[in-house]
Amino acid sequence: MHHCLRITEILLEIFEFVFIISETGRPDLARLARTCRSFSEPALDVLWRDQSSLLPLVMCFPQHILDLFDIVYNHGAFTTQVKFRTVPSVQDWERPLVYAKRIRVMTTPADILEIATHELHSSVFLTLHRSLPYKPLLPNLRHLNYSLVTSDPRIYVGDAVPSLFTWCSPNLLQSLQFGTNYGRASDDNVQFLALLATCCAQIEFLCVSLLGQRSLGLPVAENLTTFASLQRLKSLDFTVVDSYSAADSYIGPLFTNPPNGFSSIINLRLNCRFASMVVHIFKAIHSTKLRDINICFPNDVDIANLREVLADIASRPSWEQSMRSISLTARSCFMTTNDARGLLTFNHLRHLSLDNIGLVLDDHLLNDMAKSWPMLEQLSIISPRWPTPSKATLNGLVSLTEHCPHITFLDLGLDAREIPPSANTADTSRHEFREGPRKDVVLVIDTLSGIRDATAVASFLSSLLPRISLHIRDSRGGLLLWRKVAEKVNGNREVHRPPRISWNPWESILSARGR
């Protein structure tokens, strides 16, 4: 055997590559683990590192203590449920514990929508907890989606909320996803919160969903107070929907802002109905390094409330330097150009997305954006629910190419009825401003954008951005003319939207598959 293959780190990289790109990656790794002693340990580490439930671990118990039976759902599909026939003995635990220590990640798999052929009965969770010879069960776990321990994300194991913190080593757990569905009692949520602050004070990435919490804001306020006290929390994804409107008035009085709250927060994602709740959260943030804001309102938002949110964001001098990405989404809103100018102070911004915020772009605002954000890479300003013809023209696009040499993605409405005299000057400026080859640029445009001469528009775009790709978002208005532009610009190339810029270290950690 070559001496390089005796180095564990090299083997792990090779096996990781096989696991990801091969359609038979898991069976191949299993065969390596069984047939070669030198490959066994690293192959098993990769094979077991990322799990979507405890089901594979349970299936390692002796078959005579397991009970498998078929169940049929109302919609006709059936699956095999697994539960224990008898309580596992210490000897029965020997094999599962060998593999349990290798699990680093328990999170949602990419194929979660596929129908599972096997799932765990809800009693399995407590049986494991009571018979475990020693704790924790998963001593090296780094990332946990608590709702997946049953192998079925539709089933929530709320009766054993306190046992969550016995599954892993609190000092090692980095990220946690926890959710309460529409049928959960708020008492279980309170238990979780009480234990979170004491048992997992080192947590860095937290995703919490509260669905159907209708207790006049008390659980929400307690959540916010607990989250703010986590001194190492870097990323928070907090969803609370389906609350009574009256609950919002209780958030402020009940929310206790601890000293130096949210001191380490970098990424913040909020999905809630009330702008006032968002304001309370921002007022509690003491971090000077916030760089990623993603706020979603699933309902209509009064512009006065949104202005209060924007004013609070813009009032922090340190965020002017740290902010990299801002995303605002609503069911509907009506933002003015003056409202949008409040964001121009974030001169290091690289991603801006305004979805259904009602902003109507013009060339003056687009020019100011381009000059204020020289590092901008992705810009999306759309209102598909309330489409309004854009006042921005191709001249605004010229300004973006002059001042934003790193731009890769634009989703805008543009009035293309008038063609600027020449794109050569702008193209030269763009080429000279940036070192190295020019990047591909994807322009997404809705056909409500005005157009008269498809050939002239295609020629202009190709001259301005030689590596541009055009994507038509919908089928309203001048579909035929814009389709001609796309055919001339794209040729036979397939247009792929680049992935959204992510400044969330949680996503980076999970993409590394727990290593």
Short mmCIF file of C-alpha atoms in Angstrom, two decimals:
data_model
loop_
_atom_site.label_atom_id
_atom_site.label_comp_id
_atom_site.label_asym_id
_atom_site.label_seq_id
_atom_site.Cartn_x
_atom_site.Cartn_y
_atom_site.Cartn_z
CA MET A 1 0.00 0.00 0.00
CA HIS A 2 1.26 3.47 -0.87
CA HIS A 3 2.39 5.38 2.22
CA CYS A 4 -0.03 8.24 1.41
CA LEU A 5 -2.93 5.89 2.03
CA ARG A 6 -1.75 5.40 5.58
CA ILE A 7 -2.52 9.04 6.38
CA THR A 8 -6.02 9.29 7.84
CA GLU A 9 -6.65 12.85 6.62
CA ILE A 10 -5.96 11.85 3.00
CA LEU A 11 -8.26 8.83 3.26
CA LEU A 12 -11.04 10.99 4.70
CA GLU A 13 -10.78 13.39 1.75
CA ILE A 14 -10.90 10.51 -0.74
CA PHE A 15 -13.85 8.83 0.95
CA GLU A 16 -15.69 12.13 1.23
CA PHE A 17 -15.25 12.60 -2.52
CA VAL A 18 -16.56 9.10 -3.20
CA PHE A 19 -19.49 9.63 -0.83
CA ILE A 20 -20.62 12.87 -2.50
CA ILE A 21 -20.18 12.26 -6.24
CA SER A 22 -20.93 8.56 -6.53
CA GLU A 23 -24.48 7.27 -6.89
CA THR A 24 -23.36 4.21 -4.94
CA GLY A 25 -21.24 6.15 -2.45
CA ARG A 26 -22.77 4.70 0.71
CA PRO A 27 -22.61 1.03 -0.41
CA ASP A 28 -19.05 1.57 -1.68
CA LEU A 29 -17.94 2.95 1.67
CA ALA A 30 -19.65 0.09 3.48
CA ARG A 31 -17.72 -2.42 1.35
CA LEU A 32 -14.45 -0.59 2.05
CA ALA A 33 -15.14 -0.70 5.78
CA ARG A 34 -15.82 -4.46 5.64
CA THR A 35 -13.02 -5.60 3.34
CA CYS A 36 -9.96 -3.53 4.26
CA ARG A 37 -8.72 -3.13 7.81
CA SER A 38 -6.71 0.01 6.98
CA PHE A 39 -9.72 1.67 5.40
CA SER A 40 -12.27 0.53 7.95
CA GLU A 41 -12.09 3.35 10.51
CA PRO A 42 -12.04 6.36 8.14
CA ALA A 43 -14.69 4.76 5.91
CA LEU A 44 -16.98 4.23 8.89
CA ASP A 45 -16.38 7.82 10.04
CA VAL A 46 -17.57 9.21 6.70
CA LEU A 47 -20.39 6.68 6.43
CA TRP A 48 -21.88 7.51 9.82
CA ARG A 49 -20.97 11.17 10.17
CA ASP A 50 -24.13 12.65 8.64
CA GLN A 51 -27.49 11.06 9.55
CA SER A 52 -31.06 12.19 9.03
CA SER A 53 -32.47 10.26 12.01
CA LEU A 54 -31.70 7.64 14.65
CA LEU A 55 -33.19 4.92 12.46
CA PRO A 56 -29.86 3.50 11.16
CA LEU A 57 -28.56 3.37 14.72
CA VAL A 58 -31.67 1.58 15.99
CA MET A 59 -31.38 -1.00 13.21
CA CYS A 60 -27.97 -1.96 14.63
CA PHE A 61 -29.63 -3.49 17.69
CA PRO A 62 -30.17 -7.27 17.67
CA GLN A 63 -33.11 -8.06 15.43
CA HIS A 64 -34.86 -10.21 18.01
CA ILE A 65 -35.55 -7.18 20.25
CA LEU A 66 -36.98 -5.10 17.37
CA ASP A 67 -40.56 -5.16 16.16
CA LEU A 68 -41.29 -4.11 12.55
CA PHE A 69 -44.85 -3.65 11.36
CA ASP A 70 -46.53 -1.97 8.40
CA ILE A 71 -48.90 0.95 8.78
CA VAL A 72 -51.11 2.60 6.17
CA TYR A 73 -51.78 6.34 6.08
CA ASN A 74 -55.08 7.92 5.06
CA HIS A 75 -53.72 8.89 1.64
CA GLY A 76 -52.93 5.25 0.86
CA ALA A 77 -49.17 5.27 1.34
CA PHE A 78 -47.66 2.81 3.77
CA THR A 79 -44.42 2.53 5.66
CA THR A 80 -42.76 0.17 8.10
CA GLN A 81 -42.59 1.37 11.68
CA VAL A 82 -39.83 0.19 13.97
CA LYS A 83 -40.07 -0.09 17.74
CA PHE A 84 -38.53 -2.17 20.51
CA ARG A 85 -40.11 -5.47 21.48
CA THR A 86 -38.08 -5.50 24.72
CA VAL A 87 -35.91 -2.97 26.50
CA PRO A 88 -32.29 -3.21 25.24
CA SER A 89 -29.77 -4.68 27.66
CA VAL A 90 -26.22 -3.43 28.17
CA GLN A 91 -25.00 -6.15 25.79
CA ASP A 92 -27.54 -5.08 23.16
CA TRP A 93 -26.04 -1.59 23.22
CA GLU A 94 -22.49 -2.67 22.36
CA ARG A 95 -22.76 -2.45 18.57
CA PRO A 96 -24.88 0.75 18.33
CA LEU A 97 -22.51 2.62 20.65
CA VAL A 98 -19.58 1.83 18.35
CA TYR A 99 -21.31 3.77 15.57
CA ALA A 100 -23.01 6.43 17.72
CA LYS A 101 -19.71 8.11 18.53
CA ARG A 102 -19.10 8.68 14.80
CA ILE A 103 -22.24 10.75 14.21
CA ARG A 104 -21.47 14.46 13.86
CA VAL A 105 -24.54 15.81 12.09
CA MET A 106 -28.23 15.03 12.34
CA THR A 107 -30.04 17.29 9.92
CA THR A 108 -32.55 17.27 7.09
CA PRO A 109 -31.39 15.29 4.04
CA ALA A 110 -31.61 16.71 0.53
CA ASP A 111 -34.20 14.09 -0.47
CA ILE A 112 -36.52 14.83 2.47
CA LEU A 113 -39.57 14.91 0.18
CA GLU A 114 -39.13 11.27 -0.72
CA ILE A 115 -41.46 8.85 1.05
CA ALA A 116 -39.59 6.98 3.79
CA THR A 117 -39.88 3.19 3.71
CA HIS A 118 -39.10 2.93 7.43
CA GLU A 119 -39.70 5.22 10.39
CA LEU A 120 -39.34 5.01 14.15
CA HIS A 121 -42.29 4.61 16.46
CA SER A 122 -42.60 7.47 18.95
CA SER A 123 -41.90 5.08 21.86
CA VAL A 124 -38.38 4.38 20.60
CA PHE A 125 -37.08 7.73 21.78
CA LEU A 126 -37.95 7.17 25.45
CA THR A 127 -36.84 3.52 25.33
CA LEU A 128 -33.40 4.58 24.15
CA HIS A 129 -33.22 7.32 26.73
CA ARG A 130 -34.10 5.01 29.65
CA SER A 131 -31.91 2.07 28.64
CA LEU A 132 -28.79 3.97 27.58
CA PRO A 133 -25.85 2.55 29.61
CA TYR A 134 -24.10 5.91 29.78
CA LYS A 135 -24.67 9.39 28.44
CA PRO A 136 -24.37 11.12 26.09
CA LEU A 137 -25.60 8.87 23.31
CA LEU A 138 -23.96 11.00 20.61
CA PRO A 139 -20.80 12.33 22.30
CA ASN A 140 -19.37 13.94 19.15
CA LEU A 141 -22.55 15.48 17.77
CA ARG A 142 -22.06 19.01 16.44
CA HIS A 143 -25.32 19.77 14.61
CA LEU A 144 -28.78 18.58 15.58
CA ASN A 145 -32.24 18.99 14.12
CA TYR A 146 -34.28 17.83 17.08
CA SER A 147 -37.44 17.08 15.10
CA LEU A 148 -35.61 14.43 13.04
CA VAL A 149 -34.81 11.95 15.79
CA THR A 150 -37.85 9.86 14.84
CA SER A 151 -36.81 9.69 11.16
CA ASP A 152 -40.03 11.49 10.26
CA PRO A 153 -39.96 15.32 10.46
CA ARG A 154 -43.76 15.34 10.76
CA ILE A 155 -43.54 13.68 14.19
CA TYR A 156 -42.36 15.80 17.08
CA VAL A 157 -41.08 14.08 20.21
CA GLY A 158 -42.25 16.79 22.57
CA ASP A 159 -42.93 14.48 25.53
CA ALA A 160 -39.21 14.13 26.05
CA VAL A 161 -38.08 17.73 25.62
CA PRO A 162 -35.80 17.66 28.71
CA SER A 163 -33.95 14.62 27.37
CA LEU A 164 -32.79 16.61 24.35
CA PHE A 165 -29.78 17.80 26.28
CA THR A 166 -28.72 14.28 27.27
CA TRP A 167 -28.13 13.26 23.67
CA CYS A 168 -24.99 15.28 23.16
CA SER A 169 -22.12 17.03 24.91
CA PRO A 170 -23.35 20.60 25.44
CA ASN A 171 -19.86 22.03 25.06
CA LEU A 172 -19.49 20.43 21.62
CA LEU A 173 -22.93 21.13 20.16
CA GLN A 174 -22.58 24.04 17.73
CA SER A 175 -25.96 24.27 16.03
CA LEU A 176 -29.49 23.31 16.98
CA GLN A 177 -32.80 23.33 15.12
CA PHE A 178 -35.86 23.15 17.32
CA GLY A 179 -39.49 23.58 16.32
CA THR A 180 -42.95 23.42 17.81
CA ASN A 181 -45.73 22.45 15.47
CA TYR A 182 -49.33 23.56 15.54
CA GLY A 183 -50.31 20.97 18.14
CA ARG A 184 -47.56 21.56 20.70
CA ALA A 185 -48.40 22.89 24.13
CA SER A 186 -46.51 26.01 25.14
CA ASP A 187 -45.36 24.27 28.36
CA ASP A 188 -42.97 22.11 26.34
CA ASN A 189 -41.53 25.20 24.73
CA VAL A 190 -40.93 26.74 28.16
CA GLN A 191 -39.08 23.58 29.26
CA PHE A 192 -36.87 23.78 26.22
CA LEU A 193 -36.03 27.42 26.85
CA ALA A 194 -35.20 26.86 30.50
CA LEU A 195 -32.75 24.11 29.60
CA LEU A 196 -31.28 25.84 26.57
CA ALA A 197 -29.77 28.70 28.55
CA THR A 198 -28.28 26.44 31.24
CA CYS A 199 -27.24 23.36 29.23
CA CYS A 200 -26.20 24.87 25.90
CA ALA A 201 -24.80 28.27 26.75
CA GLN A 202 -22.05 27.67 24.16
CA ILE A 203 -24.45 27.26 21.22
CA GLU A 204 -23.46 29.28 18.14
CA PHE A 205 -26.16 28.58 15.56
CA LEU A 206 -29.82 28.36 16.52
CA CYS A 207 -32.94 27.83 14.43
CA VAL A 208 -36.27 27.94 16.27
CA SER A 209 -39.76 27.77 14.76
CA LEU A 210 -42.84 28.51 16.83
CA LEU A 211 -46.01 27.62 14.96
CA GLY A 212 -49.43 28.21 16.43
CA GLN A 213 -48.21 29.86 19.63
CA ARG A 214 -51.37 31.66 20.82
CA SER A 215 -50.58 32.49 24.40
CA LEU A 216 -50.54 36.29 24.23
CA GLY A 217 -46.87 36.56 23.43
CA LEU A 218 -45.45 34.91 26.55
CA PRO A 219 -43.50 32.09 24.80
CA VAL A 220 -42.25 34.54 22.17
CA ALA A 221 -41.02 37.02 24.77
CA GLU A 222 -39.30 34.25 26.73
CA ASN A 223 -37.64 33.02 23.56
CA LEU A 224 -36.23 36.43 22.77
CA THR A 225 -34.93 36.91 26.30
CA THR A 226 -33.23 33.51 26.24
CA PHE A 227 -31.70 34.02 22.80
CA ALA A 228 -30.33 37.43 23.77
CA SER A 229 -28.55 35.92 26.78
CA LEU A 230 -26.57 33.39 24.69
CA GLN A 231 -23.22 35.14 24.55
CA ARG A 232 -21.72 32.95 21.81
CA LEU A 233 -24.73 32.91 19.52
CA LYS A 234 -23.61 33.88 16.01
CA SER A 235 -26.59 32.91 13.89
CA LEU A 236 -30.29 33.06 14.77
CA ASP A 237 -33.13 31.88 12.54
CA PHE A 238 -36.38 32.64 14.35
CA THR A 239 -39.86 31.96 12.97
CA VAL A 240 -43.09 32.76 14.78
CA VAL A 241 -46.34 32.77 12.82
CA ASP A 242 -50.07 32.23 13.31
CA SER A 243 -50.19 34.31 16.48
CA TYR A 244 -53.13 36.49 17.42
CA SER A 245 -52.55 40.10 16.50
CA ALA A 246 -53.15 41.04 20.13
CA ALA A 247 -50.09 39.05 21.16
CA ASP A 248 -47.78 41.62 19.65
CA SER A 249 -48.63 44.24 22.24
CA TYR A 250 -47.31 41.91 24.94
CA ILE A 251 -43.89 41.39 23.39
CA GLY A 252 -42.41 44.68 24.56
CA PRO A 253 -43.45 44.57 28.24
CA LEU A 254 -42.51 40.89 28.62
CA PHE A 255 -39.25 40.98 26.69
CA THR A 256 -36.40 41.42 29.16
CA ASN A 257 -33.33 42.68 27.38
CA PRO A 258 -30.30 41.24 29.22
CA PRO A 259 -27.10 43.31 29.48
CA ASN A 260 -24.93 42.92 26.41
CA GLY A 261 -27.65 40.91 24.65
CA PHE A 262 -26.89 39.27 21.31
CA SER A 263 -23.26 40.28 21.74
CA SER A 264 -21.87 37.91 19.08
CA ILE A 265 -24.69 37.77 16.53
CA ILE A 266 -23.55 37.86 12.90
CA ASN A 267 -26.49 36.43 10.96
CA LEU A 268 -30.12 37.16 11.71
CA ARG A 269 -33.14 35.67 9.96
CA LEU A 270 -36.62 36.61 11.20
CA ASN A 271 -39.98 35.41 9.92
CA CYS A 272 -42.83 37.05 11.81
CA ARG A 273 -46.00 39.05 11.29
CA PHE A 274 -45.13 42.13 13.29
CA ALA A 275 -42.59 44.82 12.57
CA SER A 276 -42.65 45.84 16.23
CA MET A 277 -41.26 42.43 17.19
CA VAL A 278 -38.40 42.97 14.74
CA VAL A 279 -37.73 46.39 16.25
CA HIS A 280 -37.57 44.89 19.77
CA ILE A 281 -35.01 42.35 18.57
CA PHE A 282 -32.82 44.94 16.85
CA LYS A 283 -32.87 47.18 19.90
CA ALA A 284 -31.56 44.24 21.96
CA ILE A 285 -28.58 43.59 19.67
CA HIS A 286 -25.24 44.78 21.05
CA SER A 287 -23.10 43.06 18.43
CA THR A 288 -20.96 45.33 16.26
CA LYS A 289 -20.41 42.62 13.63
CA LEU A 290 -23.89 41.99 12.25
CA ARG A 291 -23.46 41.30 8.54
CA ASP A 292 -26.48 39.38 7.28
CA ILE A 293 -30.13 40.39 7.79
CA ASN A 294 -33.02 38.44 6.31
CA ILE A 295 -36.49 39.60 7.37
CA CYS A 296 -39.69 38.05 6.06
CA PHE A 297 -43.19 39.33 6.80
CA PRO A 298 -45.80 36.77 5.63
CA ASN A 299 -48.46 39.49 5.65
CA ASP A 300 -48.97 43.06 4.42
CA VAL A 301 -46.66 45.56 6.12
CA ASP A 302 -47.45 49.18 6.84
CA ILE A 303 -44.63 51.30 5.43
CA ALA A 304 -44.53 53.32 8.67
CA ASN A 305 -43.64 50.15 10.59
CA LEU A 306 -41.06 49.13 8.01
CA ARG A 307 -39.50 52.60 8.23
CA GLU A 308 -39.05 52.11 11.96
CA VAL A 309 -37.21 48.85 11.28
CA LEU A 310 -34.99 50.45 8.62
CA ALA A 311 -34.27 53.45 10.84
CA ASP A 312 -33.09 51.20 13.65
CA ILE A 313 -30.85 49.21 11.30
CA ALA A 314 -29.33 52.38 9.84
CA SER A 315 -28.75 53.94 13.27
CA ARG A 316 -25.79 51.69 14.12
CA PRO A 317 -22.47 53.17 12.86
CA SER A 318 -20.62 49.86 13.28
CA TRP A 319 -23.08 48.07 11.01
CA GLU A 320 -22.30 50.49 8.19
CA GLN A 321 -18.95 48.73 7.90
CA SER A 322 -19.95 45.17 8.83
CA MET A 323 -23.16 44.72 6.83
CA ARG A 324 -22.83 42.49 3.76
CA SER A 325 -26.33 41.25 2.95
CA ILE A 326 -29.85 42.62 3.43
CA SER A 327 -33.00 40.80 2.36
CA LEU A 328 -36.53 42.11 2.97
CA THR A 329 -39.66 40.22 1.94
CA ALA A 330 -43.33 40.99 2.53
CA ARG A 331 -46.70 40.01 1.18
CA SER A 332 -47.00 43.61 0.09
CA CYS A 333 -45.61 47.01 1.01
CA PHE A 334 -44.94 50.35 -0.66
CA MET A 335 -41.38 51.53 -0.14
CA THR A 336 -40.36 54.86 -1.67
CA THR A 337 -37.01 55.79 -3.17
CA ASN A 338 -36.30 57.91 -0.09
CA ASP A 339 -36.86 54.86 2.11
CA ALA A 340 -34.37 52.89 0.02
CA ARG A 341 -31.77 55.66 0.28
CA GLY A 342 -31.53 54.93 3.98
CA LEU A 343 -29.66 51.75 3.02
CA LEU A 344 -26.97 53.59 1.07
CA THR A 345 -24.87 54.04 4.22
CA PHE A 346 -23.89 50.34 4.15
CA ASN A 347 -20.95 50.90 1.83
CA HIS A 348 -19.69 47.30 2.01
CA LEU A 349 -22.99 45.75 0.95
CA ARG A 350 -22.71 42.84 -1.47
CA HIS A 351 -26.25 41.51 -1.63
CA LEU A 352 -29.59 43.31 -1.57
CA SER A 353 -32.96 41.67 -2.10
CA LEU A 354 -36.27 43.56 -1.85
CA ASP A 355 -39.15 41.21 -2.59
CA ASN A 356 -42.70 42.61 -2.78
CA ILE A 357 -41.58 45.75 -0.96
CA GLY A 358 -43.14 47.94 -3.67
CA LEU A 359 -40.03 49.93 -4.57
CA VAL A 360 -40.16 51.44 -8.07
CA LEU A 361 -36.60 51.92 -9.29
CA ASP A 362 -35.42 54.94 -11.26
CA ASP A 363 -32.04 55.81 -12.75
CA HIS A 364 -31.15 58.27 -10.00
CA LEU A 365 -31.60 55.66 -7.26
CA LEU A 366 -29.84 52.97 -9.28
CA ASN A 367 -26.92 55.32 -9.87
CA ASP A 368 -26.72 56.16 -6.15
CA MET A 369 -26.82 52.46 -5.28
CA ALA A 370 -24.00 51.72 -7.70
CA LYS A 371 -21.81 54.50 -6.29
CA SER A 372 -22.55 53.59 -2.67
CA TRP A 373 -21.98 49.83 -3.02
CA PRO A 374 -18.82 49.25 -5.11
CA MET A 375 -18.58 45.67 -3.79
CA LEU A 376 -22.13 44.78 -4.84
CA GLU A 377 -22.48 41.30 -6.35
CA GLN A 378 -26.21 40.57 -6.37
CA LEU A 379 -29.16 42.96 -6.63
CA SER A 380 -32.80 41.87 -6.74
CA ILE A 381 -35.71 44.31 -6.56
CA ILE A 382 -38.99 42.71 -7.61
CA SER A 383 -42.69 42.97 -6.79
CA PRO A 384 -44.40 40.03 -8.53
CA ARG A 385 -47.60 40.43 -6.51
CA TRP A 386 -48.02 44.10 -7.41
CA PRO A 387 -46.15 44.60 -10.70
CA THR A 388 -45.42 48.20 -11.62
CA PRO A 389 -43.45 49.32 -14.70
CA SER A 390 -39.93 50.31 -13.71
CA LYS A 391 -38.64 53.84 -14.20
CA ALA A 392 -35.06 52.58 -14.40
CA THR A 393 -33.63 52.47 -17.91
CA LEU A 394 -30.61 50.94 -19.60
CA ASN A 395 -28.65 54.01 -18.50
CA GLY A 396 -29.01 52.77 -14.94
CA LEU A 397 -27.55 49.45 -16.03
CA VAL A 398 -24.57 51.32 -17.46
CA SER A 399 -24.03 52.96 -14.08
CA LEU A 400 -23.99 49.56 -12.36
CA THR A 401 -21.33 48.24 -14.72
CA GLU A 402 -19.20 51.33 -14.18
CA HIS A 403 -19.23 51.31 -10.39
CA CYS A 404 -19.91 47.66 -9.43
CA PRO A 405 -17.29 45.52 -11.17
CA HIS A 406 -18.11 42.43 -9.09
CA ILE A 407 -21.77 42.22 -10.08
CA THR A 408 -22.90 38.71 -11.06
CA PHE A 409 -26.68 38.76 -10.71
CA LEU A 410 -29.40 41.34 -11.38
CA ASP A 411 -33.15 40.83 -11.07
CA LEU A 412 -34.71 44.14 -12.05
CA GLY A 413 -37.36 45.79 -14.12
CA LEU A 414 -35.84 47.99 -16.84
CA ASP A 415 -37.36 50.32 -19.40
CA ALA A 416 -35.48 49.32 -22.55
CA ARG A 417 -37.44 51.38 -25.06
CA GLU A 418 -34.59 53.87 -25.46
CA ILE A 419 -31.08 52.65 -26.24
CA PRO A 420 -28.09 54.65 -24.89
CA PRO A 421 -25.72 55.83 -27.66
CA SER A 422 -22.87 53.46 -26.81
CA ALA A 423 -21.87 50.90 -24.23
CA ASN A 424 -18.19 50.93 -25.15
CA THR A 425 -17.14 53.50 -22.56
CA ALA A 426 -18.92 51.72 -19.74
CA ASP A 427 -17.53 48.38 -20.82
CA THR A 428 -13.99 49.73 -20.89
CA SER A 429 -14.39 51.19 -17.40
CA ARG A 430 -15.67 47.86 -16.12
CA HIS A 431 -12.78 45.98 -17.70
CA GLU A 432 -10.09 48.31 -16.37
CA PHE A 433 -11.54 48.53 -12.87
CA ARG A 434 -11.19 44.86 -12.08
CA GLU A 435 -8.17 42.62 -12.40
CA GLY A 436 -8.46 39.24 -14.03
CA PRO A 437 -11.17 37.85 -16.32
CA ARG A 438 -14.65 39.33 -16.28
CA LYS A 439 -17.32 37.42 -14.42
CA ASP A 440 -20.46 35.99 -15.91
CA VAL A 441 -23.48 38.19 -15.27
CA VAL A 442 -27.05 36.88 -15.12
CA LEU A 443 -29.80 39.43 -15.78
CA VAL A 444 -33.32 38.34 -14.83
CA ILE A 445 -36.00 40.56 -16.29
CA ASP A 446 -39.78 40.46 -16.30
CA THR A 447 -41.52 41.08 -19.59
CA LEU A 448 -43.43 44.01 -18.14
CA SER A 449 -40.23 45.93 -18.88
CA GLY A 450 -40.73 48.16 -21.91
CA ILE A 451 -39.00 47.27 -25.18
CA ARG A 452 -39.27 48.29 -28.84
CA ASP A 453 -36.27 46.96 -30.73
CA ALA A 454 -35.13 43.48 -29.66
CA THR A 455 -32.06 43.50 -31.91
CA ALA A 456 -30.83 46.83 -30.59
CA VAL A 457 -31.36 45.80 -26.97
CA ALA A 458 -29.51 42.51 -27.50
CA SER A 459 -26.62 44.32 -29.18
CA PHE A 460 -26.44 46.86 -26.36
CA LEU A 461 -26.45 44.22 -23.61
CA SER A 462 -23.82 42.09 -25.36
CA SER A 463 -21.59 45.13 -25.84
CA LEU A 464 -22.02 46.32 -22.27
CA LEU A 465 -21.57 42.89 -20.69
CA PRO A 466 -19.92 40.42 -23.09
CA ARG A 467 -20.57 37.49 -20.73
CA ILE A 468 -24.17 38.32 -19.91
CA SER A 469 -26.95 35.72 -19.77
CA LEU A 470 -30.58 36.79 -19.91
CA HIS A 471 -33.42 35.03 -18.12
CA ILE A 472 -37.10 35.93 -18.60
CA ARG A 473 -38.95 35.63 -15.29
CA ASP A 474 -42.60 35.65 -16.40
CA SER A 475 -44.85 35.79 -19.46
CA ARG A 476 -46.58 39.15 -19.21
CA GLY A 477 -46.26 42.10 -21.57
CA GLY A 478 -43.61 41.96 -24.30
CA LEU A 479 -42.81 38.26 -24.09
CA LEU A 480 -42.07 37.84 -27.81
CA LEU A 481 -39.58 40.72 -28.02
CA TRP A 482 -37.76 39.77 -24.83
CA ARG A 483 -37.59 36.16 -25.99
CA LYS A 484 -35.84 37.38 -29.12
CA VAL A 485 -33.38 39.32 -26.97
CA ALA A 486 -32.68 36.21 -24.90
CA GLU A 487 -32.13 34.09 -28.01
CA LYS A 488 -29.61 36.57 -29.41
CA VAL A 489 -27.79 37.12 -26.11
CA ASN A 490 -27.72 33.56 -24.81
CA GLY A 491 -27.33 31.61 -28.01
CA ASN A 492 -27.37 27.92 -27.10
CA ARG A 493 -26.19 28.44 -23.52
CA GLU A 494 -28.26 27.33 -20.57
CA VAL A 495 -28.96 30.11 -18.08
CA HIS A 496 -28.48 29.22 -14.42
CA ARG A 497 -29.17 31.61 -11.60
CA PRO A 498 -26.12 31.83 -9.31
CA PRO A 499 -26.67 30.80 -5.70
CA ARG A 500 -27.60 33.51 -3.25
CA ILE A 501 -24.63 34.89 -1.40
CA SER A 502 -24.54 33.43 2.08
CA TRP A 503 -22.72 35.05 4.96
CA ASN A 504 -24.07 32.46 7.37
CA PRO A 505 -21.27 30.34 8.88
CA TRP A 506 -23.88 27.74 9.85
CA GLU A 507 -24.45 26.93 6.18
CA SER A 508 -20.71 26.66 5.63
CA ILE A 509 -20.35 24.26 8.53
CA LEU A 510 -23.17 22.05 7.31
CA SER A 511 -21.79 22.07 3.77
CA ALA A 512 -18.57 20.67 5.20
CA ARG A 513 -20.73 17.77 6.46
CA GLY A 514 -19.77 18.15 10.09
CA ARG A 515 -16.04 17.97 9.82
#
